[in-house]
Amino acid sequence: MSLERLDKVLASTGRWSRREVRNLIREGRVLVDGLLPAGAEEKVEPETACITVDGENLGYRRYTYILLNKPAGLLSATEDTRQRTVLDLLPPEFRRIGLFPVGRLDKDTRGLLLLTNDGALAHSLLSPKRHVDKVYEAWLSAPADAEDVAAFASGISLGDTRCLPAGLEIGTDPVHVFVTLHEGKFHQIKRMFISRGKTVLSLRRIAMGTLQLDTCLSEGEYRYLSEQEIAELNTIKQK
Ligand code: URA
């Protein structure tokens, strides 16, 4: 638990600029535990204090965690001078609080993308040492077979690097497959299949660590992670 300045806590929600926050406090619209604060610099314990603005609970969270069902056609980045990024799908306050995508999906890859401003969690999920599983669903130009499964399991060679063993599960239609990676190399699945003489026609991520793509989310939609999902992801951080 740590004490923080009231204006900083309010601004960290991304809902108001620093100046707007100072005005809210000056106008007496902010209460801390039911009392008017002494000023913008008053120190509060943001996770336990009851902070209200115009009578509404602030609902403070130190970090924000968003699950986005990424559509094709957007970059997994916070900004780009020419192309649209996944942040363009979210309200502007998410940019203000420093949300960023945890890892990258190719522009044409769809599916699960976690966005957060929790740098430590992002770091653990992406750390090559932790080998966090990522599961993808792919549609191929030609049927996958048992030899592909064996090649993926023994580690595909991509030019000068060798991939870690990966899971390949063939669906009822053999052009529809599920790939489990424990690492994240550039265009990895597409390149793994190219090395097997097959092209990935469509790619969608459906899981990352303990987090699953929510089938209720249409492409382009997002939601906050539940407390349980956050707790489960944090177990990866502690490993
Ligand atoms: N592998 C790819 O080829 N592309 C992605 O976006 C993710 C994994």
PDB file of C-alpha atoms and ligand atoms in Angstrom:
ATOM      1  CA  MET A   1       0.000   0.000   0.000  1.00  0.00           C
ATOM      2  CA  SER A   2       1.386   3.419  -0.851  1.00  0.00           C
ATOM      3  CA  LEU A   3       0.199   6.977  -0.485  1.00  0.00           C
ATOM      4  CA  GLU A   4      -0.199   9.062  -3.597  1.00  0.00           C
ATOM      5  CA  ARG A   5      -1.259  12.576  -4.463  1.00  0.00           C
ATOM      6  CA  LEU A   6      -4.992  12.888  -5.013  1.00  0.00           C
ATOM      7  CA  ASP A   7      -4.598  14.730  -8.348  1.00  0.00           C
ATOM      8  CA  LYS A   8      -2.242  12.023  -9.606  1.00  0.00           C
ATOM      9  CA  VAL A   9      -4.684   9.276  -8.649  1.00  0.00           C
ATOM     10  CA  LEU A  10      -7.560  10.996 -10.439  1.00  0.00           C
ATOM     11  CA  ALA A  11      -5.475  11.744 -13.545  1.00  0.00           C
ATOM     12  CA  SER A  12      -4.208   8.148 -13.680  1.00  0.00           C
ATOM     13  CA  THR A  13      -7.706   6.986 -14.629  1.00  0.00           C
ATOM     14  CA  GLY A  14      -7.238   8.825 -17.940  1.00  0.00           C
ATOM     15  CA  ARG A  15     -10.690  10.396 -17.613  1.00  0.00           C
ATOM     16  CA  TRP A  16      -9.492  13.929 -16.959  1.00  0.00           C
ATOM     17  CA  SER A  17      -6.436  15.994 -17.731  1.00  0.00           C
ATOM     18  CA  ARG A  18      -4.319  17.307 -14.842  1.00  0.00           C
ATOM     19  CA  ARG A  19      -5.920  20.717 -15.218  1.00  0.00           C
ATOM     20  CA  GLU A  20      -9.465  19.275 -15.203  1.00  0.00           C
ATOM     21  CA  VAL A  21      -8.561  17.296 -12.089  1.00  0.00           C
ATOM     22  CA  ARG A  22      -7.377  20.419 -10.291  1.00  0.00           C
ATOM     23  CA  ASN A  23     -10.624  22.166 -11.232  1.00  0.00           C
ATOM     24  CA  LEU A  24     -12.743  19.234 -10.001  1.00  0.00           C
ATOM     25  CA  ILE A  25     -10.964  19.352  -6.652  1.00  0.00           C
ATOM     26  CA  ARG A  26     -11.168  23.144  -6.420  1.00  0.00           C
ATOM     27  CA  GLU A  27     -14.888  23.073  -7.215  1.00  0.00           C
ATOM     28  CA  GLY A  28     -15.477  20.642  -4.318  1.00  0.00           C
ATOM     29  CA  ARG A  29     -16.686  17.846  -6.586  1.00  0.00           C
ATOM     30  CA  VAL A  30     -14.194  15.320  -5.216  1.00  0.00           C
ATOM     31  CA  LEU A  31     -14.610  13.692  -1.811  1.00  0.00           C
ATOM     32  CA  VAL A  32     -12.199  11.362  -0.033  1.00  0.00           C
ATOM     33  CA  ASP A  33     -13.914   9.084   2.480  1.00  0.00           C
ATOM     34  CA  GLY A  34     -16.853  11.491   2.420  1.00  0.00           C
ATOM     35  CA  LEU A  35     -14.768  14.580   3.216  1.00  0.00           C
ATOM     36  CA  LEU A  36     -13.551  17.482   1.135  1.00  0.00           C
ATOM     37  CA  PRO A  37      -9.807  17.115   0.546  1.00  0.00           C
ATOM     38  CA  ALA A  38      -7.431  19.854   1.668  1.00  0.00           C
ATOM     39  CA  GLY A  39      -6.150  20.211  -1.882  1.00  0.00           C
ATOM     40  CA  ALA A  40      -4.829  18.497  -4.994  1.00  0.00           C
ATOM     41  CA  GLU A  41      -1.673  17.441  -3.162  1.00  0.00           C
ATOM     42  CA  GLU A  42      -3.503  15.612  -0.389  1.00  0.00           C
ATOM     43  CA  LYS A  43      -2.049  12.128   0.014  1.00  0.00           C
ATOM     44  CA  VAL A  44      -4.478   9.224  -0.307  1.00  0.00           C
ATOM     45  CA  GLU A  45      -4.212   5.454  -0.328  1.00  0.00           C
ATOM     46  CA  PRO A  46      -5.894   4.955  -3.712  1.00  0.00           C
ATOM     47  CA  GLU A  47      -6.804   1.302  -3.327  1.00  0.00           C
ATOM     48  CA  THR A  48      -8.578   1.659   0.011  1.00  0.00           C
ATOM     49  CA  ALA A  49      -9.821   5.277   0.134  1.00  0.00           C
ATOM     50  CA  CYS A  50     -13.383   5.895  -1.035  1.00  0.00           C
ATOM     51  CA  ILE A  51     -12.858   8.588  -3.677  1.00  0.00           C
ATOM     52  CA  THR A  52     -15.951  10.000  -5.341  1.00  0.00           C
ATOM     53  CA  VAL A  53     -16.396  12.535  -8.129  1.00  0.00           C
ATOM     54  CA  ASP A  54     -19.823  14.154  -8.264  1.00  0.00           C
ATOM     55  CA  GLY A  55     -20.990  11.400  -5.925  1.00  0.00           C
ATOM     56  CA  GLU A  56     -19.784   8.544  -8.127  1.00  0.00           C
ATOM     57  CA  ASN A  57     -17.175   6.115  -6.952  1.00  0.00           C
ATOM     58  CA  LEU A  58     -13.904   6.519  -8.813  1.00  0.00           C
ATOM     59  CA  GLY A  59     -13.421   2.737  -9.052  1.00  0.00           C
ATOM     60  CA  TYR A  60      -9.657   3.167  -8.960  1.00  0.00           C
ATOM     61  CA  ARG A  61      -7.413   0.414 -10.294  1.00  0.00           C
ATOM     62  CA  ARG A  62      -3.674   0.641 -10.303  1.00  0.00           C
ATOM     63  CA  TYR A  63      -3.475  -1.141 -13.639  1.00  0.00           C
ATOM     64  CA  THR A  64      -5.882  -1.709 -16.471  1.00  0.00           C
ATOM     65  CA  TYR A  65      -6.169  -5.016 -18.339  1.00  0.00           C
ATOM     66  CA  ILE A  66      -8.101  -5.241 -21.580  1.00  0.00           C
ATOM     67  CA  LEU A  67      -8.863  -8.254 -23.728  1.00  0.00           C
ATOM     68  CA  LEU A  68      -9.314  -7.242 -27.360  1.00  0.00           C
ATOM     69  CA  ASN A  69     -10.508  -9.455 -30.184  1.00  0.00           C
ATOM     70  CA  LYS A  70      -8.196  -7.956 -32.783  1.00  0.00           C
ATOM     71  CA  PRO A  71      -9.527  -7.729 -36.314  1.00  0.00           C
ATOM     72  CA  ALA A  72      -7.241  -7.997 -39.342  1.00  0.00           C
ATOM     73  CA  GLY A  73      -5.863  -4.755 -40.785  1.00  0.00           C
ATOM     74  CA  LEU A  74      -4.526  -3.068 -37.643  1.00  0.00           C
ATOM     75  CA  LEU A  75      -1.009  -2.837 -36.274  1.00  0.00           C
ATOM     76  CA  SER A  76      -0.270  -4.212 -32.783  1.00  0.00           C
ATOM     77  CA  ALA A  77       1.292  -0.927 -31.692  1.00  0.00           C
ATOM     78  CA  THR A  78       0.288   2.135 -29.721  1.00  0.00           C
ATOM     79  CA  GLU A  79       0.730   4.566 -32.600  1.00  0.00           C
ATOM     80  CA  ASP A  80       1.892   4.793 -36.156  1.00  0.00           C
ATOM     81  CA  THR A  81       2.273   7.756 -38.467  1.00  0.00           C
ATOM     82  CA  ARG A  82       0.437   6.120 -41.367  1.00  0.00           C
ATOM     83  CA  GLN A  83      -1.530   3.073 -40.294  1.00  0.00           C
ATOM     84  CA  ARG A  84      -4.292   2.418 -37.786  1.00  0.00           C
ATOM     85  CA  THR A  85      -3.292   0.649 -34.616  1.00  0.00           C
ATOM     86  CA  VAL A  86      -5.221  -1.422 -32.076  1.00  0.00           C
ATOM     87  CA  LEU A  87      -5.303   1.619 -29.752  1.00  0.00           C
ATOM     88  CA  ASP A  88      -7.541   3.310 -32.328  1.00  0.00           C
ATOM     89  CA  LEU A  89     -10.262   0.796 -31.398  1.00  0.00           C
ATOM     90  CA  LEU A  90     -10.273   1.914 -27.765  1.00  0.00           C
ATOM     91  CA  PRO A  91     -11.471   5.116 -26.063  1.00  0.00           C
ATOM     92  CA  PRO A  92      -8.798   7.859 -25.882  1.00  0.00           C
ATOM     93  CA  GLU A  93      -8.378   7.562 -22.105  1.00  0.00           C
ATOM     94  CA  PHE A  94      -6.726   4.192 -22.605  1.00  0.00           C
ATOM     95  CA  ARG A  95      -3.972   5.895 -24.563  1.00  0.00           C
ATOM     96  CA  ARG A  96      -3.636   8.498 -21.822  1.00  0.00           C
ATOM     97  CA  ILE A  97      -3.080   5.853 -19.136  1.00  0.00           C
ATOM     98  CA  GLY A  98      -0.345   4.209 -21.175  1.00  0.00           C
ATOM     99  CA  LEU A  99      -2.049   1.027 -22.339  1.00  0.00           C
ATOM    100  CA  PHE A 100       0.034  -1.007 -24.764  1.00  0.00           C
ATOM    101  CA  PRO A 101      -0.357  -4.386 -26.464  1.00  0.00           C
ATOM    102  CA  VAL A 102       1.428  -7.302 -24.799  1.00  0.00           C
ATOM    103  CA  GLY A 103       3.382  -8.678 -27.732  1.00  0.00           C
ATOM    104  CA  ARG A 104       2.510  -8.411 -31.376  1.00  0.00           C
ATOM    105  CA  LEU A 105       0.155 -10.062 -33.768  1.00  0.00           C
ATOM    106  CA  ASP A 106       0.807  -9.536 -37.472  1.00  0.00           C
ATOM    107  CA  LYS A 107      -1.373  -6.949 -39.165  1.00  0.00           C
ATOM    108  CA  ASP A 108      -3.477  -9.685 -40.799  1.00  0.00           C
ATOM    109  CA  THR A 109      -3.650 -11.910 -37.679  1.00  0.00           C
ATOM    110  CA  ARG A 110      -6.862 -11.773 -35.668  1.00  0.00           C
ATOM    111  CA  GLY A 111      -7.881 -12.763 -32.176  1.00  0.00           C
ATOM    112  CA  LEU A 112      -6.706 -12.454 -28.596  1.00  0.00           C
ATOM    113  CA  LEU A 113      -4.631  -9.411 -27.763  1.00  0.00           C
ATOM    114  CA  LEU A 114      -4.032  -8.363 -24.173  1.00  0.00           C
ATOM    115  CA  LEU A 115      -3.488  -4.650 -23.538  1.00  0.00           C
ATOM    116  CA  THR A 116      -2.296  -3.313 -20.227  1.00  0.00           C
ATOM    117  CA  ASN A 117      -0.193  -0.675 -18.513  1.00  0.00           C
ATOM    118  CA  ASP A 118       1.212  -3.279 -16.093  1.00  0.00           C
ATOM    119  CA  GLY A 119       4.774  -3.425 -17.391  1.00  0.00           C
ATOM    120  CA  ALA A 120       5.859  -6.179 -14.984  1.00  0.00           C
ATOM    121  CA  LEU A 121       3.077  -8.520 -16.078  1.00  0.00           C
ATOM    122  CA  ALA A 122       3.745  -7.807 -19.759  1.00  0.00           C
ATOM    123  CA  HIS A 123       7.419  -8.475 -19.207  1.00  0.00           C
ATOM    124  CA  SER A 124       6.732 -11.876 -17.620  1.00  0.00           C
ATOM    125  CA  LEU A 125       4.294 -12.925 -20.323  1.00  0.00           C
ATOM    126  CA  LEU A 126       6.797 -12.022 -23.024  1.00  0.00           C
ATOM    127  CA  SER A 127       9.932 -13.244 -21.299  1.00  0.00           C
ATOM    128  CA  PRO A 128      11.573 -15.944 -23.445  1.00  0.00           C
ATOM    129  CA  LYS A 129      12.537 -17.745 -20.232  1.00  0.00           C
ATOM    130  CA  ARG A 130       8.933 -18.366 -19.190  1.00  0.00           C
ATOM    131  CA  HIS A 131       7.782 -20.030 -22.435  1.00  0.00           C
ATOM    132  CA  VAL A 132       4.199 -18.874 -22.007  1.00  0.00           C
ATOM    133  CA  ASP A 133       1.942 -20.950 -24.300  1.00  0.00           C
ATOM    134  CA  LYS A 134       0.209 -19.176 -27.148  1.00  0.00           C
ATOM    135  CA  VAL A 135      -2.449 -21.078 -29.062  1.00  0.00           C
ATOM    136  CA  TYR A 136      -3.402 -20.189 -32.626  1.00  0.00           C
ATOM    137  CA  GLU A 137      -6.038 -21.465 -34.984  1.00  0.00           C
ATOM    138  CA  ALA A 138      -4.942 -21.497 -38.629  1.00  0.00           C
ATOM    139  CA  TRP A 139      -6.402 -22.336 -42.011  1.00  0.00           C
ATOM    140  CA  LEU A 140      -3.893 -23.672 -44.530  1.00  0.00           C
ATOM    141  CA  SER A 141      -3.535 -23.824 -48.299  1.00  0.00           C
ATOM    142  CA  ALA A 142      -3.030 -27.618 -48.122  1.00  0.00           C
ATOM    143  CA  PRO A 143      -3.896 -30.319 -45.568  1.00  0.00           C
ATOM    144  CA  ALA A 144      -1.580 -30.808 -42.601  1.00  0.00           C
ATOM    145  CA  ASP A 145      -0.425 -34.363 -41.932  1.00  0.00           C
ATOM    146  CA  ALA A 146       1.367 -36.533 -39.377  1.00  0.00           C
ATOM    147  CA  GLU A 147       4.769 -35.531 -40.781  1.00  0.00           C
ATOM    148  CA  ASP A 148       3.995 -31.869 -40.097  1.00  0.00           C
ATOM    149  CA  VAL A 149       2.987 -32.795 -36.544  1.00  0.00           C
ATOM    150  CA  ALA A 150       6.296 -34.626 -36.039  1.00  0.00           C
ATOM    151  CA  ALA A 151       8.315 -31.771 -37.583  1.00  0.00           C
ATOM    152  CA  PHE A 152       6.626 -29.190 -35.316  1.00  0.00           C
ATOM    153  CA  ALA A 153       7.212 -31.434 -32.281  1.00  0.00           C
ATOM    154  CA  SER A 154      10.909 -31.788 -32.978  1.00  0.00           C
ATOM    155  CA  GLY A 155      11.467 -28.051 -33.632  1.00  0.00           C
ATOM    156  CA  ILE A 156      11.290 -26.497 -37.086  1.00  0.00           C
ATOM    157  CA  SER A 157      14.418 -24.888 -38.451  1.00  0.00           C
ATOM    158  CA  LEU A 158      13.904 -21.377 -39.837  1.00  0.00           C
ATOM    159  CA  GLY A 159      17.079 -20.438 -41.675  1.00  0.00           C
ATOM    160  CA  ASP A 160      19.587 -19.627 -38.989  1.00  0.00           C
ATOM    161  CA  THR A 161      17.304 -20.275 -35.972  1.00  0.00           C
ATOM    162  CA  ARG A 162      15.598 -23.348 -34.671  1.00  0.00           C
ATOM    163  CA  CYS A 163      12.133 -23.100 -33.137  1.00  0.00           C
ATOM    164  CA  LEU A 164      11.315 -24.707 -29.831  1.00  0.00           C
ATOM    165  CA  PRO A 165       9.144 -27.807 -30.130  1.00  0.00           C
ATOM    166  CA  ALA A 166       5.594 -26.696 -30.935  1.00  0.00           C
ATOM    167  CA  GLY A 167       2.229 -28.428 -30.773  1.00  0.00           C
ATOM    168  CA  LEU A 168       0.284 -29.034 -33.978  1.00  0.00           C
ATOM    169  CA  GLU A 169      -3.202 -30.471 -33.743  1.00  0.00           C
ATOM    170  CA  ILE A 170      -5.139 -31.246 -36.906  1.00  0.00           C
ATOM    171  CA  GLY A 171      -8.872 -30.482 -36.895  1.00  0.00           C
ATOM    172  CA  THR A 172     -11.601 -32.579 -38.534  1.00  0.00           C
ATOM    173  CA  ASP A 173     -10.826 -30.718 -41.748  1.00  0.00           C
ATOM    174  CA  PRO A 174      -7.034 -31.148 -42.195  1.00  0.00           C
ATOM    175  CA  VAL A 175      -6.590 -27.594 -43.497  1.00  0.00           C
ATOM    176  CA  HIS A 176      -7.860 -26.367 -40.114  1.00  0.00           C
ATOM    177  CA  VAL A 177      -5.176 -26.675 -37.434  1.00  0.00           C
ATOM    178  CA  PHE A 178      -4.283 -25.572 -33.913  1.00  0.00           C
ATOM    179  CA  VAL A 179      -0.714 -24.563 -33.145  1.00  0.00           C
ATOM    180  CA  THR A 180       0.759 -24.104 -29.661  1.00  0.00           C
ATOM    181  CA  LEU A 181       3.918 -22.008 -29.477  1.00  0.00           C
ATOM    182  CA  HIS A 182       6.083 -21.460 -26.402  1.00  0.00           C
ATOM    183  CA  GLU A 183       7.931 -18.490 -27.880  1.00  0.00           C
ATOM    184  CA  GLY A 184       7.236 -15.675 -30.349  1.00  0.00           C
ATOM    185  CA  LYS A 185       9.448 -15.252 -33.380  1.00  0.00           C
ATOM    186  CA  PHE A 186       8.652 -12.875 -36.219  1.00  0.00           C
ATOM    187  CA  HIS A 187       5.870 -14.342 -38.460  1.00  0.00           C
ATOM    188  CA  GLN A 188       6.634 -17.631 -36.740  1.00  0.00           C
ATOM    189  CA  ILE A 189       3.639 -19.773 -37.675  1.00  0.00           C
ATOM    190  CA  LYS A 190       3.568 -18.544 -41.264  1.00  0.00           C
ATOM    191  CA  ARG A 191       7.273 -19.309 -41.633  1.00  0.00           C
ATOM    192  CA  MET A 192       6.938 -22.706 -39.942  1.00  0.00           C
ATOM    193  CA  PHE A 193       4.282 -23.734 -42.441  1.00  0.00           C
ATOM    194  CA  ILE A 194       6.210 -22.276 -45.377  1.00  0.00           C
ATOM    195  CA  SER A 195       9.078 -24.561 -44.369  1.00  0.00           C
ATOM    196  CA  ARG A 196       6.573 -27.437 -44.731  1.00  0.00           C
ATOM    197  CA  GLY A 197       5.458 -26.223 -48.188  1.00  0.00           C
ATOM    198  CA  LYS A 198       2.125 -24.834 -46.953  1.00  0.00           C
ATOM    199  CA  THR A 199       0.741 -21.326 -46.721  1.00  0.00           C
ATOM    200  CA  VAL A 200      -1.241 -19.948 -43.812  1.00  0.00           C
ATOM    201  CA  LEU A 201      -4.385 -18.413 -45.296  1.00  0.00           C
ATOM    202  CA  SER A 202      -5.829 -17.158 -42.055  1.00  0.00           C
ATOM    203  CA  LEU A 203      -4.524 -16.958 -38.491  1.00  0.00           C
ATOM    204  CA  ARG A 204      -6.250 -16.252 -35.200  1.00  0.00           C
ATOM    205  CA  ARG A 205      -4.863 -16.374 -31.663  1.00  0.00           C
ATOM    206  CA  ILE A 206      -7.227 -18.080 -29.235  1.00  0.00           C
ATOM    207  CA  ALA A 207      -5.196 -18.307 -26.005  1.00  0.00           C
ATOM    208  CA  MET A 208      -2.196 -16.828 -24.274  1.00  0.00           C
ATOM    209  CA  GLY A 209      -1.088 -18.395 -21.016  1.00  0.00           C
ATOM    210  CA  THR A 210      -4.190 -18.790 -18.872  1.00  0.00           C
ATOM    211  CA  LEU A 211      -6.179 -16.265 -20.904  1.00  0.00           C
ATOM    212  CA  GLN A 212      -8.688 -17.472 -23.521  1.00  0.00           C
ATOM    213  CA  LEU A 213     -10.268 -15.529 -26.356  1.00  0.00           C
ATOM    214  CA  ASP A 214     -13.809 -14.700 -25.321  1.00  0.00           C
ATOM    215  CA  THR A 215     -16.276 -16.057 -27.882  1.00  0.00           C
ATOM    216  CA  CYS A 216     -18.772 -13.347 -26.844  1.00  0.00           C
ATOM    217  CA  LEU A 217     -16.449 -10.664 -28.222  1.00  0.00           C
ATOM    218  CA  SER A 218     -16.892  -9.886 -31.902  1.00  0.00           C
ATOM    219  CA  GLU A 219     -13.830  -8.765 -33.809  1.00  0.00           C
ATOM    220  CA  GLY A 220     -12.954  -5.208 -32.823  1.00  0.00           C
ATOM    221  CA  GLU A 221     -14.677  -5.541 -29.424  1.00  0.00           C
ATOM    222  CA  TYR A 222     -12.932  -5.498 -26.065  1.00  0.00           C
ATOM    223  CA  ARG A 223     -13.674  -6.000 -22.394  1.00  0.00           C
ATOM    224  CA  TYR A 224     -11.915  -5.649 -19.045  1.00  0.00           C
ATOM    225  CA  LEU A 225     -10.321  -8.808 -17.663  1.00  0.00           C
ATOM    226  CA  SER A 226     -12.119 -10.307 -14.680  1.00  0.00           C
ATOM    227  CA  GLU A 227     -10.410 -10.374 -11.274  1.00  0.00           C
ATOM    228  CA  GLN A 228      -9.969 -14.124 -11.730  1.00  0.00           C
ATOM    229  CA  GLU A 229      -8.278 -13.729 -15.118  1.00  0.00           C
ATOM    230  CA  ILE A 230      -5.906 -11.120 -13.665  1.00  0.00           C
ATOM    231  CA  ALA A 231      -5.089 -13.380 -10.715  1.00  0.00           C
ATOM    232  CA  GLU A 232      -4.430 -16.332 -13.036  1.00  0.00           C
ATOM    233  CA  LEU A 233      -2.104 -14.275 -15.238  1.00  0.00           C
ATOM    234  CA  ASN A 234      -0.261 -13.125 -12.127  1.00  0.00           C
ATOM    235  CA  THR A 235       0.542 -16.723 -11.238  1.00  0.00           C
ATOM    236  CA  ILE A 236       2.703 -16.745 -14.400  1.00  0.00           C
ATOM    237  CA  LYS A 237       4.543 -13.696 -13.043  1.00  0.00           C
ATOM    238  CA  GLN A 238       5.314 -15.509  -9.797  1.00  0.00           C
ATOM    239  CA  LYS A 239       6.734 -18.622 -11.491  1.00  0.00           C
TER     240      LYS A 239
HETATM  241  N1  URA B   1       2.753 -16.329 -36.052  1.00  0.00           N
HETATM  242  C1  URA B   1       2.590 -15.591 -37.168  1.00  0.00           C
HETATM  243  O1  URA B   1       3.039 -15.980 -38.242  1.00  0.00           O
HETATM  244  N2  URA B   1       1.926 -14.429 -37.054  1.00  0.00           N
HETATM  245  C2  URA B   1       1.391 -13.985 -35.912  1.00  0.00           C
HETATM  246  O2  URA B   1       0.763 -12.917 -35.885  1.00  0.00           O
HETATM  247  C3  URA B   1       1.558 -14.759 -34.764  1.00  0.00           C
HETATM  248  C4  URA B   1       2.247 -15.941 -34.854  1.00  0.00           C
END
